[in-house]
mmCIF file of C-alpha atoms and ligand atoms in Angstrom:
data_model
loop_
_atom_site.group_PDB
_atom_site.id
_atom_site.type_symbol
_atom_site.label_atom_id
_atom_site.label_comp_id
_atom_site.label_asym_id
_atom_site.label_seq_id
_atom_site.Cartn_x
_atom_site.Cartn_y
_atom_site.Cartn_z
ATOM 1 C CA UNK F 1377 1.300 -1.377 -9.601
ATOM 2 C CA UNK F 1378 -0.334 -2.332 -6.361
ATOM 3 C CA UNK F 1379 -0.040 0.664 -4.091
ATOM 4 C CA UNK F 1380 -2.634 0.710 -1.328
ATOM 5 C CA UNK F 1381 -4.992 3.582 -0.630
ATOM 6 C CA UNK F 1382 -7.237 4.471 2.251
ATOM 7 C CA UNK F 1383 -10.172 6.676 1.204
ATOM 8 C CA UNK F 1384 -11.975 8.512 3.995
ATOM 9 C CA UNK F 1385 -15.054 10.219 2.534
ATOM 10 C CA UNK F 1386 -18.588 10.424 3.946
ATOM 11 C CA UNK F 1387 -20.353 11.269 0.653
ATOM 12 C CA UNK F 1388 -21.138 7.733 -0.419
ATOM 13 C CA UNK F 1389 -21.510 8.374 -4.191
ATOM 14 C CA UNK F 1390 -18.098 10.067 -4.247
ATOM 15 C CA UNK F 1391 -16.549 7.315 -2.155
ATOM 16 C CA UNK F 1392 -17.907 4.659 -4.506
ATOM 17 C CA UNK F 1393 -16.744 6.603 -7.556
ATOM 18 C CA UNK F 1394 -13.222 7.024 -6.173
ATOM 19 C CA UNK F 1395 -12.984 3.405 -5.053
ATOM 20 C CA UNK F 1396 -14.096 2.161 -8.468
ATOM 21 C CA UNK F 1397 -11.701 4.401 -10.384
ATOM 22 C CA UNK F 1398 -8.646 3.745 -8.232
ATOM 23 C CA UNK F 1399 -9.272 -0.008 -8.317
ATOM 24 C CA UNK F 1400 -9.487 0.219 -12.095
ATOM 25 C CA UNK F 1401 -6.039 1.838 -11.984
ATOM 26 C CA UNK F 1402 -4.700 -1.157 -10.085
ATOM 27 C CA UNK F 1403 -4.721 0.288 -6.578
ATOM 28 C CA UNK F 1404 -5.774 -1.735 -3.572
ATOM 29 C CA UNK F 1405 -8.453 0.390 -1.922
ATOM 30 C CA UNK F 1406 -10.007 0.378 1.509
ATOM 31 C CA UNK F 1407 -12.503 3.020 2.559
ATOM 32 C CA UNK F 1408 -14.576 4.373 5.388
ATOM 33 C CA UNK F 1409 -17.107 7.176 5.829
ATOM 34 C CA UNK F 1410 -16.043 8.023 9.373
ATOM 35 C CA UNK F 1411 -13.024 9.841 10.722
ATOM 36 C CA UNK F 1412 -13.041 7.843 13.942
ATOM 37 C CA UNK F 1413 -12.678 4.550 12.051
ATOM 38 C CA UNK F 1414 -9.322 5.493 10.540
ATOM 39 C CA UNK F 1415 -7.345 4.288 13.543
ATOM 40 C CA UNK F 1416 -8.813 0.810 13.334
ATOM 41 C CA UNK F 1417 -8.080 0.559 9.608
ATOM 42 C CA UNK F 1418 -4.494 1.665 10.156
ATOM 43 C CA UNK F 1419 -4.029 -1.121 12.668
ATOM 44 C CA UNK F 1420 -4.944 -3.655 9.987
ATOM 45 C CA UNK F 1421 -2.537 -2.232 7.450
ATOM 46 C CA UNK F 1422 -0.689 1.014 6.802
ATOM 47 C CA UNK F 1423 -1.671 2.351 3.370
ATOM 48 C CA UNK F 1424 0.762 3.978 0.943
ATOM 49 C CA UNK F 1425 -1.434 7.069 0.808
ATOM 50 C CA UNK F 1426 -4.596 8.452 2.419
ATOM 51 C CA UNK F 1427 -7.291 10.480 0.664
ATOM 52 C CA UNK F 1428 -8.999 12.338 3.451
ATOM 53 C CA UNK F 1429 -12.150 14.449 3.388
ATOM 54 C CA UNK F 1430 -12.122 17.611 5.489
ATOM 55 C CA UNK F 1431 -15.624 17.405 7.007
ATOM 56 C CA UNK F 1432 -16.316 13.960 8.417
ATOM 57 C CA UNK F 1433 -18.534 12.468 11.076
ATOM 58 C CA UNK F 1434 -16.772 11.173 14.165
ATOM 59 C CA UNK F 1435 -13.508 13.026 13.742
ATOM 60 C CA UNK F 1436 -12.671 15.813 11.272
ATOM 61 C CA UNK F 1437 -10.100 15.310 8.522
ATOM 62 C CA UNK F 1438 -7.885 17.905 10.149
ATOM 63 C CA UNK F 1439 -7.926 16.063 13.447
ATOM 64 C CA UNK F 1440 -7.261 12.726 11.701
ATOM 65 C CA UNK F 1441 -4.312 14.297 9.922
ATOM 66 C CA UNK F 1442 -2.931 15.791 13.128
ATOM 67 C CA UNK F 1443 -3.052 12.373 14.808
ATOM 68 C CA UNK F 1444 -1.367 10.698 11.836
ATOM 69 C CA UNK F 1445 1.504 13.136 11.988
ATOM 70 C CA UNK F 1446 1.879 12.785 15.753
ATOM 71 C CA UNK F 1447 2.553 9.053 15.592
ATOM 72 C CA UNK F 1448 5.893 7.724 14.483
ATOM 73 C CA UNK F 1449 4.574 4.815 12.397
ATOM 74 C CA UNK F 1450 2.011 6.947 10.505
ATOM 75 C CA UNK F 1451 3.871 10.262 10.396
ATOM 76 C CA UNK F 1452 5.202 9.774 6.875
ATOM 77 C CA UNK F 1453 2.076 8.435 5.136
ATOM 78 C CA UNK F 1454 1.170 10.987 2.432
ATOM 79 C CA UNK F 1455 -2.247 12.630 2.813
ATOM 80 C CA UNK F 1456 -4.359 14.372 0.178
ATOM 81 C CA UNK F 1457 -7.078 16.462 1.753
ATOM 82 C CA UNK F 1458 -10.439 16.918 0.006
ATOM 83 C CA UNK F 1459 -12.104 20.240 0.743
ATOM 84 C CA UNK F 1460 -15.413 21.759 -0.303
ATOM 85 C CA UNK F 1461 -15.408 25.157 -1.983
ATOM 86 C CA UNK F 1462 -16.490 27.128 1.054
ATOM 87 C CA UNK F 1463 -13.596 25.699 3.009
ATOM 88 C CA UNK F 1464 -10.925 26.927 0.626
ATOM 89 C CA UNK F 1465 -9.901 29.757 2.901
ATOM 90 C CA UNK F 1466 -8.903 27.114 5.398
ATOM 91 C CA UNK F 1467 -6.404 25.517 3.037
ATOM 92 C CA UNK F 1468 -3.452 26.962 4.843
ATOM 93 C CA UNK F 1469 -4.589 25.349 8.059
ATOM 94 C CA UNK F 1470 -4.897 22.026 6.244
ATOM 95 C CA UNK F 1471 -1.398 22.149 4.852
ATOM 96 C CA UNK F 1472 -0.018 23.334 8.162
ATOM 97 C CA UNK F 1473 -1.505 20.224 9.737
ATOM 98 C CA UNK F 1474 0.682 18.167 7.464
ATOM 99 C CA UNK F 1475 -1.403 17.265 4.414
ATOM 100 C CA UNK F 1476 0.827 16.812 1.366
ATOM 101 C CA UNK F 1477 -1.708 18.192 -1.070
ATOM 102 C CA UNK F 1478 -5.341 19.241 -1.251
ATOM 103 C CA UNK F 1479 -8.038 19.041 -3.880
ATOM 104 C CA UNK F 1480 -11.102 21.285 -3.982
ATOM 105 C CA UNK F 1481 -14.493 19.703 -4.717
ATOM 106 C CA UNK F 1482 -15.812 19.207 -7.295
ATOM 107 C CA UNK F 1483 -12.636 17.850 -8.878
ATOM 108 C CA UNK F 1484 -11.879 15.606 -11.817
ATOM 109 C CA UNK F 1485 -11.060 12.029 -10.899
ATOM 110 C CA UNK F 1486 -8.219 11.733 -13.460
ATOM 111 C CA UNK F 1487 -6.614 14.787 -11.896
ATOM 112 C CA UNK F 1488 -6.792 13.244 -8.442
ATOM 113 C CA UNK F 1489 -5.295 10.000 -9.792
ATOM 114 C CA UNK F 1490 -2.469 11.999 -11.368
ATOM 115 C CA UNK F 1491 -1.751 13.739 -8.077
ATOM 116 C CA UNK F 1492 -1.772 10.483 -6.154
ATOM 117 C CA UNK F 1493 0.679 8.949 -8.631
ATOM 118 C CA UNK F 1494 2.941 11.958 -8.501
ATOM 119 C CA UNK F 1495 3.118 11.901 -4.683
ATOM 120 C CA UNK F 1496 3.737 8.141 -4.640
ATOM 121 C CA UNK F 1497 6.525 8.456 -7.205
ATOM 122 C CA UNK F 1498 8.153 11.056 -5.012
ATOM 123 C CA UNK F 1499 7.918 9.255 -1.667
ATOM 124 C CA UNK F 1500 8.228 5.644 -2.758
ATOM 125 C CA UNK F 1501 9.412 5.175 -6.342
ATOM 126 C CA UNK F 1502 9.159 1.387 -5.916
ATOM 127 C CA UNK F 1503 5.404 1.477 -5.305
ATOM 128 C CA UNK F 1504 4.811 2.718 -8.858
ATOM 129 C CA UNK F 1505 7.916 1.442 -10.646
ATOM 130 C CA UNK F 1506 7.336 -0.901 -13.580
ATOM 131 C CA UNK F 1507 10.274 -3.036 -12.543
ATOM 132 C CA UNK F 1508 11.646 -4.056 -9.179
ATOM 133 C CA UNK F 1509 15.144 -5.461 -9.034
ATOM 134 C CA UNK F 1510 17.450 -6.744 -6.315
ATOM 135 C CA UNK F 1511 20.603 -8.782 -6.864
ATOM 136 C CA UNK F 1512 19.864 -11.265 -9.640
ATOM 137 C CA UNK F 1513 16.074 -11.036 -9.189
ATOM 138 C CA UNK F 1514 13.931 -8.940 -11.508
ATOM 139 C CA UNK F 1515 10.194 -8.487 -11.234
ATOM 140 C CA UNK F 1516 8.350 -6.855 -14.127
ATOM 141 C CA UNK F 1517 4.915 -5.483 -13.251
ATOM 142 C CA UNK F 1518 3.772 -4.962 -16.846
ATOM 143 C CA UNK F 1519 4.433 -8.523 -17.925
ATOM 144 C CA UNK F 1520 4.154 -10.036 -14.408
ATOM 145 C CA UNK F 1521 7.340 -11.955 -15.092
ATOM 146 C CA UNK F 1522 9.970 -12.779 -12.535
ATOM 147 C CA UNK F 1523 13.535 -13.597 -13.505
ATOM 148 C CA UNK F 1524 16.316 -14.987 -11.365
ATOM 149 C CA UNK F 1525 19.477 -14.565 -13.352
ATOM 150 C CA UNK F 1526 18.573 -15.836 -16.810
ATOM 151 C CA UNK F 1527 15.881 -18.158 -15.541
ATOM 152 C CA UNK F 1528 12.135 -17.491 -15.690
ATOM 153 C CA UNK F 1529 10.543 -18.148 -12.304
ATOM 154 C CA UNK F 1530 7.034 -19.463 -12.778
ATOM 155 C CA UNK F 1531 5.000 -18.170 -9.809
ATOM 156 C CA UNK F 1532 1.308 -18.473 -9.000
ATOM 157 C CA UNK F 1533 -0.591 -15.156 -8.713
ATOM 158 C CA UNK F 1534 -0.404 -15.341 -4.908
ATOM 159 C CA UNK F 1535 3.320 -16.040 -4.808
ATOM 160 C CA UNK F 1536 3.878 -13.259 -7.315
ATOM 161 C CA UNK F 1537 1.991 -10.733 -5.149
ATOM 162 C CA UNK F 1538 3.840 -11.935 -2.075
ATOM 163 C CA UNK F 1539 7.219 -11.387 -3.713
ATOM 164 C CA UNK F 1540 6.103 -8.039 -5.140
ATOM 165 C CA UNK F 1541 4.929 -6.869 -1.729
ATOM 166 C CA UNK F 1542 8.137 -7.904 0.014
ATOM 167 C CA UNK F 1543 10.406 -6.455 -2.698
ATOM 168 C CA UNK F 1544 8.639 -3.118 -2.564
ATOM 169 C CA UNK F 1545 10.121 -2.339 0.832
ATOM 170 C CA UNK F 1546 13.363 -4.283 1.271
ATOM 171 C CA UNK F 1547 14.296 -4.678 4.907
ATOM 172 C CA UNK F 1548 10.821 -3.944 6.210
ATOM 173 C CA UNK F 1549 9.499 -6.766 8.360
ATOM 174 C CA UNK F 1550 5.892 -7.804 7.794
ATOM 175 C CA UNK F 1551 3.849 -9.869 10.219
ATOM 176 C CA UNK F 1552 1.848 -12.776 8.837
ATOM 177 C CA UNK F 1553 -1.315 -10.789 9.438
ATOM 178 C CA UNK F 1554 0.020 -7.809 7.472
ATOM 179 C CA UNK F 1555 0.979 -10.086 4.590
ATOM 180 C CA UNK F 1556 -2.433 -11.753 4.638
ATOM 181 C CA UNK F 1557 -4.156 -8.379 4.444
ATOM 182 C CA UNK F 1558 -1.892 -7.068 1.714
ATOM 183 C CA UNK F 1559 -1.712 -10.162 -0.477
ATOM 184 C CA UNK F 1560 -4.937 -12.085 0.157
ATOM 185 C CA UNK F 1561 -7.124 -9.092 1.054
ATOM 186 C CA UNK F 1562 -9.161 -8.160 4.089
ATOM 187 C CA UNK F 1563 -12.410 -9.849 3.190
ATOM 188 C CA UNK F 1564 -11.054 -13.352 2.978
ATOM 189 C CA UNK F 1565 -10.501 -15.550 5.963
ATOM 190 C CA UNK F 1566 -7.225 -17.405 5.633
ATOM 191 C CA UNK F 1567 -5.208 -19.049 8.359
ATOM 192 C CA UNK F 1568 -1.886 -17.353 9.133
ATOM 193 C CA UNK F 1569 -0.065 -20.604 8.432
ATOM 194 C CA UNK F 1570 -1.114 -20.179 4.800
ATOM 195 C CA UNK F 1571 1.492 -17.420 4.639
ATOM 196 C CA UNK F 1572 4.204 -19.853 5.724
ATOM 197 C CA UNK F 1573 3.116 -22.347 3.099
ATOM 198 C CA UNK F 1574 3.260 -19.776 0.309
ATOM 199 C CA UNK F 1575 6.561 -18.302 1.483
ATOM 200 C CA UNK F 1576 7.895 -21.863 1.430
ATOM 201 C CA UNK F 1577 6.739 -22.363 -2.166
ATOM 202 C CA UNK F 1578 8.013 -18.978 -3.212
ATOM 203 C CA UNK F 1579 11.434 -19.768 -1.771
ATOM 204 C CA UNK F 1580 11.546 -23.143 -3.457
ATOM 205 C CA UNK F 1581 10.727 -21.712 -6.881
ATOM 206 C CA UNK F 1582 12.929 -18.668 -6.473
ATOM 207 C CA UNK F 1583 15.981 -20.365 -5.013
ATOM 208 C CA UNK F 1584 16.186 -23.456 -7.185
ATOM 209 C CA UNK F 1585 19.886 -24.155 -7.592
ATOM 210 C CA UNK F 1586 20.930 -21.031 -5.693
ATOM 211 C CA UNK F 1587 22.523 -20.721 -2.327
ATOM 212 C CA UNK F 1588 21.384 -17.274 -1.309
ATOM 213 C CA UNK F 1589 17.812 -16.900 -0.054
ATOM 214 C CA UNK F 1590 16.530 -13.317 -0.409
ATOM 215 C CA UNK F 1591 13.645 -13.864 2.003
ATOM 216 C CA UNK F 1592 14.444 -13.528 5.664
ATOM 217 C CA UNK F 1593 12.379 -15.233 8.340
ATOM 218 C CA UNK F 1594 12.147 -12.986 11.367
ATOM 219 C CA UNK F 1595 11.494 -15.271 14.268
ATOM 220 C CA UNK F 1596 8.320 -14.526 16.197
ATOM 221 C CA UNK F 1597 7.308 -11.772 13.763
ATOM 222 C CA UNK F 1598 7.165 -12.674 10.104
ATOM 223 C CA UNK F 1599 9.118 -12.122 6.919
ATOM 224 C CA UNK F 1600 11.085 -9.527 5.017
ATOM 225 C CA UNK F 1601 12.986 -9.182 1.777
ATOM 226 C CA UNK F 1602 16.625 -9.054 2.858
ATOM 227 C CA UNK F 1603 17.873 -5.525 2.196
ATOM 228 C CA UNK F 1604 21.421 -6.878 1.963
ATOM 229 C CA UNK F 1605 20.494 -9.334 -0.779
ATOM 230 C CA UNK F 1606 22.605 -8.617 -3.843
ATOM 231 C CA UNK F 1607 24.412 -5.777 -2.095
HETATM 232 CA CA1 CA S 1198 -17.648 15.450 3.988
#
């Protein structure tokens, strides 16, 4: 799976530990130690889930959560709040602010991973599903194989991730910048035209001998996996 997480935690050792463990589980992880940097990170890419510490410099976890819920495009991103023991009495306030779950420190990392997976399965089954399918296209995350009809489609790792990302949210339109961040990563500088080149290759390999193209070019914006494909 390649669900994306944003970890907001100012205790560096804990942040490093969480980042390491979630990456080992196959998550794409971005992190910050400051509450007032969340906005900027959300502009780059909307994560599938946010792990948010309660007490943070800049802006408290509660305030971050309130702002997330107040904005249409971030209002449905699941949030798990991390609280210290002394703050437990405030749990109710946390949940009332719209956190989906909370975990009291110190907690076990496997338990947090289990909770993250359970929330993601509930809100977006496709982000953790082993197989994605639409029309005659099947993508298998365990074997990293893609089939179109009976035919094996031999994709490079980048084209595979591109298809996986698009198929995860059929109909959702991604800008080139969003695709670059999600597929190539934030730390690499790649020209936006690279996206066009790879979409072109992906189409060629995927559509060989077929008339229907599942990838829609949205003029002036970017690309999406056609939600009507195979319907
Ligand atoms: Ca803290």
